[in-house]
XYZ file of C-alpha atoms in Angstrom:
694
model
C 19.827 -58.888 33.150
C 22.539 -60.080 31.617
C 26.212 -62.189 33.231
C 28.648 -59.107 31.622
C 30.986 -59.746 29.670
C 32.256 -56.150 28.559
C 34.796 -58.448 26.563
C 32.253 -60.103 24.886
C 31.255 -56.432 23.635
C 34.204 -55.372 22.932
C 34.852 -58.817 20.342
C 31.267 -58.787 18.943
C 33.187 -56.263 15.541
C 12.958 -54.591 32.300
C 4.893 -48.201 33.525
C 4.785 -45.223 34.297
C 2.231 -42.869 36.730
C 2.668 -41.940 39.744
C 6.096 -43.620 40.599
C 7.286 -42.794 44.119
C 10.356 -44.323 42.761
C 10.685 -41.286 40.281
C 12.657 -38.418 42.759
C 14.703 -35.488 42.321
C 17.907 -34.569 42.413
C 20.671 -36.524 43.714
C 23.864 -36.612 42.611
C 25.990 -33.070 42.855
C 26.366 -30.756 40.141
C 29.525 -30.489 39.178
C 29.097 -27.709 36.810
C 28.377 -24.185 35.754
C 25.132 -24.932 33.701
C 24.332 -29.066 36.025
C 21.842 -26.174 37.706
C 19.882 -25.179 35.296
C 18.995 -29.224 34.435
C 14.825 -29.517 35.726
C 12.716 -32.668 34.987
C 8.555 -31.972 34.884
C 7.493 -35.385 36.066
C 3.582 -34.348 34.935
C 4.264 -35.494 31.534
C 6.109 -38.093 32.567
C 5.107 -42.338 31.170
C 4.030 -44.332 33.917
C 5.490 -47.298 35.777
C 4.035 -50.659 34.996
C 2.908 -52.278 38.819
C 1.614 -55.570 39.777
C -1.901 -55.189 41.396
C -4.297 -57.885 41.852
C -7.333 -56.366 39.245
C -4.332 -57.860 36.600
C -5.041 -61.220 37.627
C -6.718 -63.825 35.701
C -8.905 -65.766 38.272
C -9.960 -68.490 35.112
C -6.486 -69.281 35.141
C -5.373 -71.770 37.881
C -1.910 -70.639 38.666
C -0.723 -74.068 39.143
C -0.705 -74.465 35.833
C -0.137 -71.366 33.570
C 1.417 -69.246 36.618
C 2.480 -66.518 33.464
C -1.473 -66.126 32.407
C -2.422 -66.036 35.546
C -0.401 -62.828 36.370
C -0.147 -61.476 32.673
C -2.832 -62.615 30.204
C -5.687 -59.940 30.932
C -2.750 -57.460 30.673
C -0.846 -58.426 27.674
C -3.690 -59.292 26.082
C -4.477 -55.565 26.756
C -0.911 -53.706 26.194
C -0.046 -54.424 22.350
C 2.990 -53.582 21.393
C 3.613 -49.838 20.020
C 4.595 -49.699 15.985
C 8.043 -48.348 17.364
C 8.861 -51.280 18.847
C 9.125 -55.143 18.475
C 8.720 -56.188 22.799
C 6.451 -54.403 25.214
C 6.389 -55.177 28.713
C 8.145 -53.974 32.273
C 11.263 -53.238 31.177
C 10.343 -50.709 27.123
C 7.579 -49.274 29.931
C 10.671 -48.081 32.170
C 12.787 -47.113 28.745
C 9.880 -45.007 27.908
C 10.011 -43.667 31.141
C 13.543 -42.828 30.554
C 13.280 -41.608 27.312
C 10.985 -38.845 28.403
C 13.260 -37.534 31.149
C 16.100 -38.243 28.393
C 14.496 -35.908 26.007
C 13.833 -33.275 27.923
C 17.817 -32.634 29.677
C 19.020 -32.790 25.671
C 16.109 -30.051 24.858
C 17.308 -28.045 27.806
C 20.860 -28.794 26.708
C 20.674 -27.839 23.310
C 19.050 -24.381 24.755
C 22.178 -23.530 26.962
C 24.248 -20.722 25.713
C 28.143 -21.084 26.677
C 27.126 -25.156 26.806
C 30.740 -26.485 28.851
C 31.254 -30.633 29.402
C 28.464 -32.993 28.893
C 25.958 -30.823 28.354
C 27.743 -29.043 25.908
C 27.746 -33.238 24.070
C 24.827 -34.143 24.352
C 23.343 -30.522 23.160
C 25.057 -30.877 19.891
C 24.093 -33.723 19.414
C 20.750 -33.835 19.625
C 21.010 -30.775 17.866
C 21.958 -31.575 14.523
C 20.444 -34.939 14.442
C 17.157 -33.563 15.275
C 17.463 -31.077 12.151
C 15.915 -33.074 9.895
C 15.866 -30.538 6.522
C 20.167 -30.149 6.657
C 20.541 -34.003 7.424
C 18.685 -34.480 4.044
C 19.834 -32.120 2.349
C 23.512 -33.522 3.297
C 22.517 -37.054 1.680
C 25.739 -39.161 1.068
C 28.277 -36.724 1.053
C 29.614 -36.799 4.879
C 30.904 -39.868 3.512
C 31.726 -39.936 -0.097
C 35.054 -39.876 1.015
C 35.708 -43.221 2.322
C 33.704 -44.790 -0.856
C 36.411 -42.440 -2.854
C 38.648 -44.714 -0.858
C 37.248 -47.373 -0.872
C 37.454 -47.589 -4.884
C 40.658 -47.416 -4.808
C 41.445 -50.485 -3.630
C 42.610 -52.825 -6.010
C 45.191 -54.950 -4.057
C 45.653 -56.905 -0.899
C 48.145 -54.591 0.441
C 46.034 -51.403 -0.060
C 42.653 -53.470 1.332
C 44.750 -54.504 4.235
C 45.621 -50.791 4.764
C 42.431 -49.310 4.832
C 41.189 -52.144 7.370
C 44.451 -51.024 9.475
C 43.029 -47.075 8.564
C 39.830 -47.362 9.221
C 40.383 -50.070 12.373
C 41.681 -46.329 13.850
C 39.222 -44.339 13.298
C 36.615 -46.688 15.741
C 35.303 -48.417 12.310
C 35.646 -52.009 12.276
C 33.643 -53.991 10.644
C 35.872 -57.263 10.290
C 36.378 -57.862 13.334
C 36.441 -55.847 17.154
C 39.278 -54.991 18.543
C 39.953 -53.684 22.577
C 41.097 -53.249 25.761
C 39.578 -55.919 28.902
C 41.014 -57.418 32.130
C 43.013 -60.066 30.929
C 41.631 -64.422 32.037
C 44.293 -64.389 33.481
C 45.345 -61.732 35.811
C 41.801 -59.426 35.742
C 43.697 -56.677 37.615
C 44.854 -55.820 34.292
C 44.213 -55.283 30.748
C 44.855 -56.399 27.739
C 43.919 -56.447 23.633
C 41.435 -58.708 22.543
C 40.664 -58.713 19.422
C 37.221 -61.182 18.132
C 35.073 -62.030 15.115
C 32.635 -60.079 13.567
C 32.358 -59.052 9.890
C 28.572 -60.103 9.389
C 25.669 -58.954 9.071
C 22.802 -60.765 9.899
C 21.949 -61.651 13.448
C 23.972 -64.973 13.644
C 25.705 -67.190 11.448
C 22.420 -69.530 11.069
C 21.079 -67.242 9.070
C 24.128 -67.646 6.024
C 23.293 -71.334 6.559
C 20.028 -72.448 8.015
C 16.930 -73.891 6.270
C 14.729 -72.225 8.105
C 16.029 -68.648 7.582
C 16.532 -68.678 3.615
C 13.801 -65.727 4.180
C 15.481 -63.746 5.653
C 18.856 -64.216 4.055
C 17.555 -63.483 0.335
C 15.421 -60.576 2.306
C 19.066 -59.178 3.034
C 20.622 -59.239 -0.489
C 18.199 -57.199 -0.692
C 18.500 -55.234 1.223
C 22.587 -55.130 0.320
C 21.294 -54.399 -3.672
C 19.124 -51.178 -2.397
C 21.266 -49.697 -0.774
C 24.786 -50.100 -2.820
C 22.010 -48.572 -5.701
C 21.449 -45.394 -2.523
C 25.275 -44.897 -2.349
C 25.306 -44.529 -6.505
C 25.912 -47.821 -7.409
C 23.192 -48.649 -10.974
C 21.008 -51.241 -10.087
C 21.632 -54.304 -12.062
C 25.894 -53.661 -10.765
C 24.114 -53.283 -7.535
C 22.464 -57.131 -7.458
C 25.799 -58.769 -8.557
C 27.098 -57.136 -6.082
C 25.147 -57.814 -4.063
C 25.553 -61.330 -4.478
C 28.510 -61.202 -4.227
C 28.261 -59.807 -0.443
C 26.557 -62.635 0.373
C 29.203 -64.801 -0.520
C 31.613 -63.580 1.375
C 30.135 -62.763 4.624
C 28.438 -66.560 4.300
C 32.625 -67.760 4.184
C 33.339 -65.371 7.318
C 29.880 -67.334 8.650
C 31.542 -70.980 8.106
C 34.663 -69.915 10.402
C 32.394 -67.719 13.167
C 31.089 -69.313 15.953
C 27.741 -69.458 17.257
C 25.475 -67.392 19.493
C 24.936 -70.520 21.067
C 28.822 -70.974 21.446
C 30.135 -68.074 21.895
C 27.397 -68.366 25.306
C 28.356 -71.830 26.658
C 32.475 -70.854 26.324
C 33.690 -67.949 27.535
C 37.532 -69.720 26.792
C 36.375 -68.919 23.861
C 37.332 -65.121 24.246
C 40.846 -65.745 25.464
C 43.159 -66.897 23.156
C 46.612 -65.663 24.244
C 49.125 -65.374 21.760
C 52.307 -63.359 20.748
C 52.394 -61.117 17.654
C 54.796 -63.383 16.019
C 52.607 -66.543 16.552
C 49.569 -64.042 14.983
C 51.554 -62.529 12.422
C 51.839 -66.562 11.310
C 48.728 -67.196 11.435
C 47.705 -64.367 9.815
C 50.959 -63.217 6.954
C 48.348 -61.275 4.861
C 47.049 -59.385 7.798
C 50.483 -59.001 10.109
C 49.360 -58.724 13.728
C 52.562 -56.505 14.435
C 51.368 -53.466 11.807
C 47.626 -53.221 13.092
C 48.344 -52.293 16.499
C 51.776 -50.683 15.268
C 49.440 -48.301 12.661
C 46.439 -48.080 16.139
C 48.617 -46.841 18.115
C 49.662 -49.577 20.270
C 52.745 -50.152 21.610
C 53.404 -53.921 20.809
C 52.693 -56.508 23.453
C 54.356 -59.428 24.906
C 50.731 -61.203 24.343
C 47.279 -60.952 23.805
C 44.117 -62.662 23.058
C 43.464 -63.261 19.827
C 39.917 -64.827 20.276
C 38.215 -67.349 17.030
C 41.589 -67.630 15.684
C 40.777 -69.751 12.572
C 37.972 -66.456 11.913
C 41.132 -64.354 11.782
C 42.836 -66.691 9.510
C 40.579 -67.027 6.851
C 40.150 -62.995 6.819
C 43.862 -63.657 6.583
C 43.753 -66.251 3.603
C 40.328 -63.430 2.280
C 42.713 -60.882 1.784
C 44.579 -62.650 -0.852
C 42.482 -64.637 -3.359
C 38.806 -62.425 -2.863
C 38.806 -59.965 -5.784
C 39.413 -56.954 -4.946
C 36.016 -56.344 -6.692
C 34.130 -58.119 -3.935
C 36.136 -56.273 -1.490
C 34.645 -53.439 -2.595
C 31.462 -54.473 -2.416
C 32.050 -55.642 1.023
C 33.724 -52.085 2.802
C 31.049 -49.930 0.716
C 28.331 -51.966 1.671
C 28.548 -52.235 5.014
C 30.687 -48.447 5.721
C 26.708 -46.789 4.211
C 24.833 -49.155 6.336
C 26.586 -48.507 8.750
C 26.846 -45.266 8.453
C 22.760 -44.778 7.297
C 20.791 -43.771 10.501
C 21.842 -40.505 10.946
C 22.129 -40.103 7.224
C 18.812 -38.936 5.703
C 15.252 -40.464 5.126
C 16.127 -42.406 2.230
C 18.847 -44.441 4.213
C 16.996 -44.571 7.710
C 13.922 -45.672 5.877
C 15.686 -48.630 3.771
C 18.322 -49.429 7.737
C 14.431 -49.399 9.338
C 12.850 -51.632 6.154
C 15.633 -54.269 6.931
C 16.361 -54.048 10.545
C 13.474 -53.900 12.579
C 10.411 -54.542 9.997
C 11.497 -57.253 8.086
C 13.766 -59.766 10.197
C 11.675 -58.259 13.566
C 8.887 -57.235 13.340
C 8.701 -53.367 14.319
C 6.114 -51.919 12.084
C 6.597 -48.222 12.586
C 9.634 -45.990 12.308
C 10.507 -44.855 15.286
C 10.378 -40.942 15.612
C 13.158 -38.524 15.280
C 13.991 -37.784 19.231
C 13.813 -41.290 20.144
C 16.682 -42.056 17.547
C 18.819 -39.642 18.348
C 18.262 -39.952 22.175
C 19.315 -43.756 21.339
C 22.564 -42.534 19.360
C 23.893 -39.997 22.912
C 23.058 -42.849 24.322
C 25.044 -44.872 21.967
C 27.689 -43.194 21.678
C 27.527 -40.603 24.824
C 25.787 -42.926 26.871
C 27.828 -41.543 30.466
C 27.991 -37.958 29.873
C 24.321 -37.958 29.160
C 23.407 -40.139 32.359
C 25.711 -37.306 34.951
C 22.816 -35.478 33.966
C 20.232 -37.676 34.327
C 21.398 -38.763 38.065
C 21.092 -35.442 38.948
C 17.276 -35.367 38.509
C 16.180 -38.999 38.217
C 17.572 -40.406 41.631
C 17.747 -39.892 45.229
C 20.070 -41.158 47.997
C 17.713 -42.385 49.470
C 16.740 -45.140 46.872
C 20.245 -45.631 46.936
C 20.469 -46.387 50.301
C 17.110 -48.425 50.324
C 18.982 -50.695 47.850
C 22.050 -51.187 49.831
C 20.257 -52.940 52.216
C 18.789 -55.026 50.105
C 21.914 -55.959 48.510
C 23.403 -56.845 52.017
C 20.345 -58.453 52.457
C 20.815 -60.866 49.429
C 24.361 -61.507 50.512
C 23.661 -62.792 53.133
C 20.688 -65.035 51.932
C 23.230 -66.704 49.349
C 25.932 -67.212 52.583
C 22.929 -69.388 53.591
C 22.421 -71.104 50.654
C 26.362 -72.633 49.478
C 26.783 -73.014 53.603
C 23.817 -74.946 52.924
C 24.270 -77.469 50.087
C 23.872 -80.152 50.635
C 25.674 -82.079 47.138
C 28.704 -79.081 47.172
C 32.103 -80.959 49.112
C 33.815 -78.675 51.874
C 36.922 -78.011 49.264
C 34.504 -75.981 46.331
C 32.797 -74.951 49.153
C 35.487 -72.894 50.604
C 36.191 -71.190 47.151
C 32.695 -70.803 46.733
C 32.629 -68.643 50.476
C 35.797 -66.744 48.761
C 34.047 -65.429 45.945
C 31.362 -64.281 47.808
C 32.743 -62.855 50.244
C 34.537 -61.038 47.382
C 31.532 -59.951 46.097
C 31.514 -55.623 44.658
C 27.964 -54.435 43.776
C 27.662 -50.764 42.662
C 24.068 -48.836 42.486
C 22.851 -46.182 40.774
C 25.657 -43.830 39.096
C 29.380 -44.110 38.878
C 31.717 -42.950 41.716
C 34.126 -41.753 39.565
C 32.850 -39.979 36.334
C 34.710 -40.875 32.605
C 35.952 -37.698 30.900
C 35.764 -37.005 28.036
C 38.103 -33.283 27.576
C 38.896 -33.958 23.773
C 35.870 -34.871 21.874
C 34.985 -32.343 19.995
C 31.777 -32.343 18.834
C 30.111 -28.645 16.906
C 25.891 -27.683 15.261
C 27.520 -28.917 11.270
C 27.063 -31.938 10.846
C 24.935 -35.132 12.880
C 27.074 -38.187 11.520
C 30.307 -35.831 11.582
C 29.627 -36.448 15.390
C 28.741 -39.530 15.430
C 32.262 -40.580 13.761
C 33.655 -37.942 15.932
C 32.222 -40.385 19.375
C 33.003 -43.374 17.804
C 37.436 -42.555 17.149
C 36.856 -40.666 20.583
C 35.496 -43.990 21.902
C 37.445 -45.998 20.261
C 40.845 -44.019 21.453
C 39.938 -44.270 25.003
C 39.209 -48.338 24.732
C 42.928 -48.060 23.139
C 44.165 -46.458 25.526
C 43.775 -49.435 28.873
C 45.753 -51.524 27.264
C 48.667 -52.693 29.349
C 47.433 -50.606 31.926
C 45.385 -51.210 35.599
C 42.143 -52.029 35.558
C 40.249 -49.019 36.621
C 37.141 -50.433 38.761
C 35.430 -47.666 38.466
C 34.819 -47.532 35.051
C 31.156 -48.850 34.988
C 29.824 -50.878 31.697
C 25.737 -49.239 31.292
C 24.751 -46.502 31.908
C 22.417 -45.140 34.728
C 19.277 -44.434 32.141
C 19.743 -47.743 30.634
C 17.161 -50.335 32.243
C 19.345 -53.295 33.171
C 22.134 -55.391 35.169
C 24.783 -57.022 34.791
C 27.528 -58.637 36.566
C 30.832 -58.664 35.948
C 32.732 -62.093 36.559
C 36.460 -60.833 35.180
C 36.119 -57.859 38.637
C 33.641 -60.008 40.209
C 31.183 -56.404 40.615
C 27.287 -57.090 40.223
C 25.583 -53.709 39.183
C 22.749 -51.866 39.231
C 22.125 -48.595 36.925
C 18.985 -46.019 38.067
C 16.830 -45.917 35.819
C 16.494 -49.952 36.817
C 15.328 -48.752 40.175
C 11.218 -47.966 39.794
C 8.661 -49.757 39.528
C 8.103 -53.265 39.037
C 11.351 -53.692 40.555
C 12.035 -51.541 43.181
C 9.665 -48.948 45.145
C 11.210 -47.566 48.590
C 7.421 -47.427 49.655
C 6.604 -51.028 48.352
C 5.942 -53.290 50.951
C 8.857 -56.077 51.821
C 7.781 -59.056 49.611
C 7.357 -56.388 46.521
C 10.505 -54.788 47.017
C 12.012 -58.473 47.171
C 10.525 -60.079 44.152
C 11.296 -57.194 41.776
C 15.401 -55.639 42.455
C 15.702 -58.376 44.795
C 14.879 -60.870 42.072
C 16.898 -58.699 40.514
C 19.993 -58.349 42.873
C 19.904 -61.970 43.543
C 20.229 -63.017 39.803
C 23.243 -60.630 39.164
C 24.474 -62.743 42.266
C 24.035 -66.397 40.758
C 26.151 -65.513 37.631
C 28.831 -65.476 39.596
C 27.888 -69.566 39.717
C 26.458 -69.774 36.718
C 27.737 -72.270 33.909
C 30.181 -69.497 32.828
C 30.754 -67.286 35.839
C 31.415 -70.110 38.050
C 34.772 -70.197 36.144
C 36.231 -67.120 37.001
C 37.341 -66.678 40.703
C 36.721 -64.336 43.433
C 39.658 -61.959 42.648
C 38.132 -61.899 38.500
C 41.317 -64.531 36.568
C 39.986 -67.637 34.848
C 40.374 -70.862 37.491
C 38.674 -73.858 37.631
C 38.482 -74.035 41.799
C 36.134 -77.132 41.638
C 36.757 -80.636 42.427
C 35.877 -82.617 39.697
C 33.336 -84.690 42.177
C 31.852 -80.971 41.832
C 32.149 -80.315 38.955
C 29.683 -83.233 38.096
C 27.517 -82.579 40.259
C 26.648 -79.093 39.264
C 26.640 -79.649 35.630
C 24.089 -83.104 36.731
C 22.031 -80.384 38.001
C 22.336 -77.846 35.438
C 21.788 -80.383 32.504
C 17.994 -80.909 33.959
C 17.489 -77.128 33.354
C 18.607 -76.836 29.710
C 16.103 -80.464 29.308
C 13.640 -78.079 31.399
C 14.107 -75.412 29.039
C 14.303 -77.151 25.773
C 10.258 -78.897 26.754
C 9.040 -75.195 26.349
C 7.388 -74.394 22.798
C 7.484 -70.832 22.436
C 6.111 -70.855 18.990
C 4.144 -74.163 16.757
C 7.673 -75.606 16.178
C 9.444 -73.028 17.728
C 10.967 -74.391 21.231
C 13.346 -72.388 24.117
C 17.063 -73.176 23.263
C 18.368 -74.912 26.724
C 22.161 -74.368 26.265
C 21.600 -70.808 25.324
C 19.464 -69.689 28.189
C 21.296 -71.698 30.489
C 23.152 -69.320 32.457
C 20.622 -67.097 32.418
C 18.049 -69.854 33.796
C 20.322 -70.617 36.523
C 20.463 -66.818 38.019
C 16.189 -67.099 37.524
C 16.241 -69.876 39.812
C 19.026 -68.872 41.989
C 18.082 -65.434 42.751
C 14.509 -65.942 42.900
C 15.110 -69.378 46.278
C 17.814 -66.033 47.346
C 15.319 -63.260 47.388
C 12.438 -65.672 48.980
C 14.719 -66.222 52.248
C 15.550 -62.304 51.958
C 12.670 -61.666 52.152
C 11.559 -64.695 54.915
C 14.058 -63.193 56.925
C 13.731 -59.326 56.866
C 10.033 -59.977 57.572
C 10.418 -62.655 60.107
C 7.479 -61.909 63.026
C 5.696 -59.432 61.644
C 1.495 -60.512 60.445
C 1.226 -60.710 57.197
C -0.498 -58.514 55.900
C -3.173 -60.093 53.229
C -2.795 -57.229 50.883
C -6.794 -57.096 48.527
C -6.478 -61.205 49.363
C -3.579 -62.029 48.665
C -0.544 -63.911 51.172
C 2.791 -62.179 51.906
C 4.508 -64.918 49.328
C 1.662 -64.989 46.935
C 2.706 -61.726 46.265
C 6.290 -62.140 45.990
C 5.831 -65.056 43.406
C 3.426 -62.625 41.076
C 5.637 -59.248 41.150
C 8.915 -61.425 39.874
C 6.218 -62.778 37.826
C 5.009 -58.833 36.616
C 8.698 -58.534 35.330
C 7.931 -60.284 32.979
C 5.263 -59.493 31.450
C 6.133 -58.827 28.215
C 4.847 -59.522 24.355
C 7.259 -60.327 21.492
C 5.818 -59.996 17.431
C 6.881 -62.916 15.800
C 9.865 -62.369 14.223
C 11.729 -60.437 16.842
C 10.855 -63.545 18.643
C 12.804 -66.042 16.184
C 15.802 -63.477 16.065
C 15.425 -64.129 19.910
C 15.564 -68.221 20.290
C 18.718 -68.040 18.105
C 20.461 -65.498 18.849
C 18.969 -63.484 22.911
C 21.307 -66.171 25.936
C 17.857 -65.069 28.336
C 14.408 -67.282 27.663
C 11.170 -65.810 26.634
C 9.992 -63.650 28.854
C 6.813 -66.382 29.961
C 8.659 -69.254 30.457
C 10.638 -67.042 33.230
C 8.411 -66.382 35.097
C 6.410 -69.151 35.067
C 10.261 -70.848 35.211
C 12.322 -70.834 38.649
C 9.068 -70.798 40.172
C 8.111 -74.558 39.303
C 11.462 -74.831 41.341
C 10.758 -73.555 43.988
C 8.455 -75.752 46.937
C 7.823 -71.807 48.336
C 5.671 -71.407 45.321
C 4.165 -74.389 45.196
C 2.781 -73.827 48.920
C 1.640 -70.096 48.327
C -0.282 -71.272 45.768
C -1.517 -74.729 47.239
C -0.437 -76.827 44.651
C -0.821 -80.187 44.006
C 1.980 -82.781 42.687
C 0.820 -83.342 38.791
C 0.141 -79.755 37.633
C 2.111 -77.943 35.775
C 3.803 -75.083 37.816
C 5.015 -78.514 40.517
C 8.327 -79.977 39.526
C 9.220 -82.537 41.487
C 11.949 -85.885 42.452
C 14.289 -85.815 39.264
C 12.547 -83.522 37.412
C 13.033 -80.285 40.134
C 16.156 -78.412 39.596
C 17.981 -77.677 42.761
C 21.800 -76.280 42.427
C 22.109 -72.746 44.824
């Protein structure tokens, strides 16, 4: 689950057998093809549920709660070869993928398909036609490479950057629409940093990542060679690309910096001042080239980055620009080209960088493409066969109960003054929940797909999506829009709209089961609901007010009290060792850790209220409270490859799953009481070590 700043995505240039929550038809049909869609549930992978048999009774819940609940399962469930992690989220993702495949196959076979079925069917068919893709080789993008080869002046380079950006192909920076931080009802344009092929700026300068940088250089050379550059020249050009990106890295912000200071995204500036900042890449001309009316202002995030790009247009030799642009053009297209390109892309980004052993089979890769390019189109089909009205109604009740519990916790805070508390309650009252799927589907009119070319369809969708984004600039925010498709196993909070969103695919065990007992649902999706609500009050979400505007609603004294508590949470997670010599970054993961702690506490309160006056069923010898916390830990059962873990420790604002299973419960007296833990045991944090925030 993430604190969703849609702007972050713009700027960046969570099983299976007898699933009681796997339903039948839901959303009403919208066209004649819809009735043809069917789902064969008998062939779907199962879900991951907590069972008492999972418990490793050789471990003490008060010492190692993650091992107590998940140790046996993790030992028995190794990471599949085509994955870099495996757990509850990934199992649901496999189930969602299996549903999507049935739908894509049916769409591809429809006679005279229209609307979303045609789009999905076309991309599926062309993506699965391996023979045709291999026959085409690099031909589909040869024209792009020829254009790059002709760039011999700074003016031509700048013009090429504008021209390709207008088609949604921008390697150097992200550009798109998002709500104005100071006027969240209206969209403005945002531009941010980009241009790096590695996950974080640290990969270019940190001593402990030199091996990955060296491997990346070899990858760059290989891609250039595959594109037609002689081997010796490719090796030299690869060094130029690394030097180019290293220069960009030095003026870029790190993942930690971006995750812990949301204000970095907002730098309002006039076009005239932006032109002065980047004279070799005038922003007035860029807006004109994108077909966007000149605005009074826009947000030019990370200005030092853009100033450096302007300098590089002037002082980096054209040949070095050609190498950089040629590599990224081919590298970005590689997943949609012939086998040699696909395999090289896998060998570096998945195998070398993250430790994935096997390439995903073609069908899964094509479905990834469909979700990435036209996810809501496929989602419109998904909810017709895989999400029930009953599930949505049960979720609405859970959200209401969690909201009531959060209200009580805010009202009873002893460290927050009345003035700040009033503002916190105003924000609570304005939360907007979204469950399952959008009330209004996105329109896809104008996206022309065919059965001619896989990458042709991808490029068409890329340009269509980009222009759809640009069309929002200068217009009111459409609050019916979703930032994730229904088939995605995730959830998010958007501070600019103060909304919490739960796509249909996450509403399955171990998160949600309409037939499960209360403690299981509250320990699963209840804690997720609480988590997303608390994002509105984490270290960054708390910088936005009830209307979604970026504003300070804290008194100095309360802000200081809040920071003193969050600092203790940073210290708690800094002490966790994820691998020998590798600690969790408590600052990078702070927002998610605040949301976990507050969300679990709120979910527990809501569960106790919902079960008030009813006898404890003592299921399988476990109390209701024990099962609540056990299902929380079940959500976070997850194995990682060593390389994947290293990447996440640098870039992921979420702590590794096993520490999420233990971190929040260790601060809750209810956990210690449930398992009869004693003071001094690892899962009992007391006194100054105990973190209490929301």
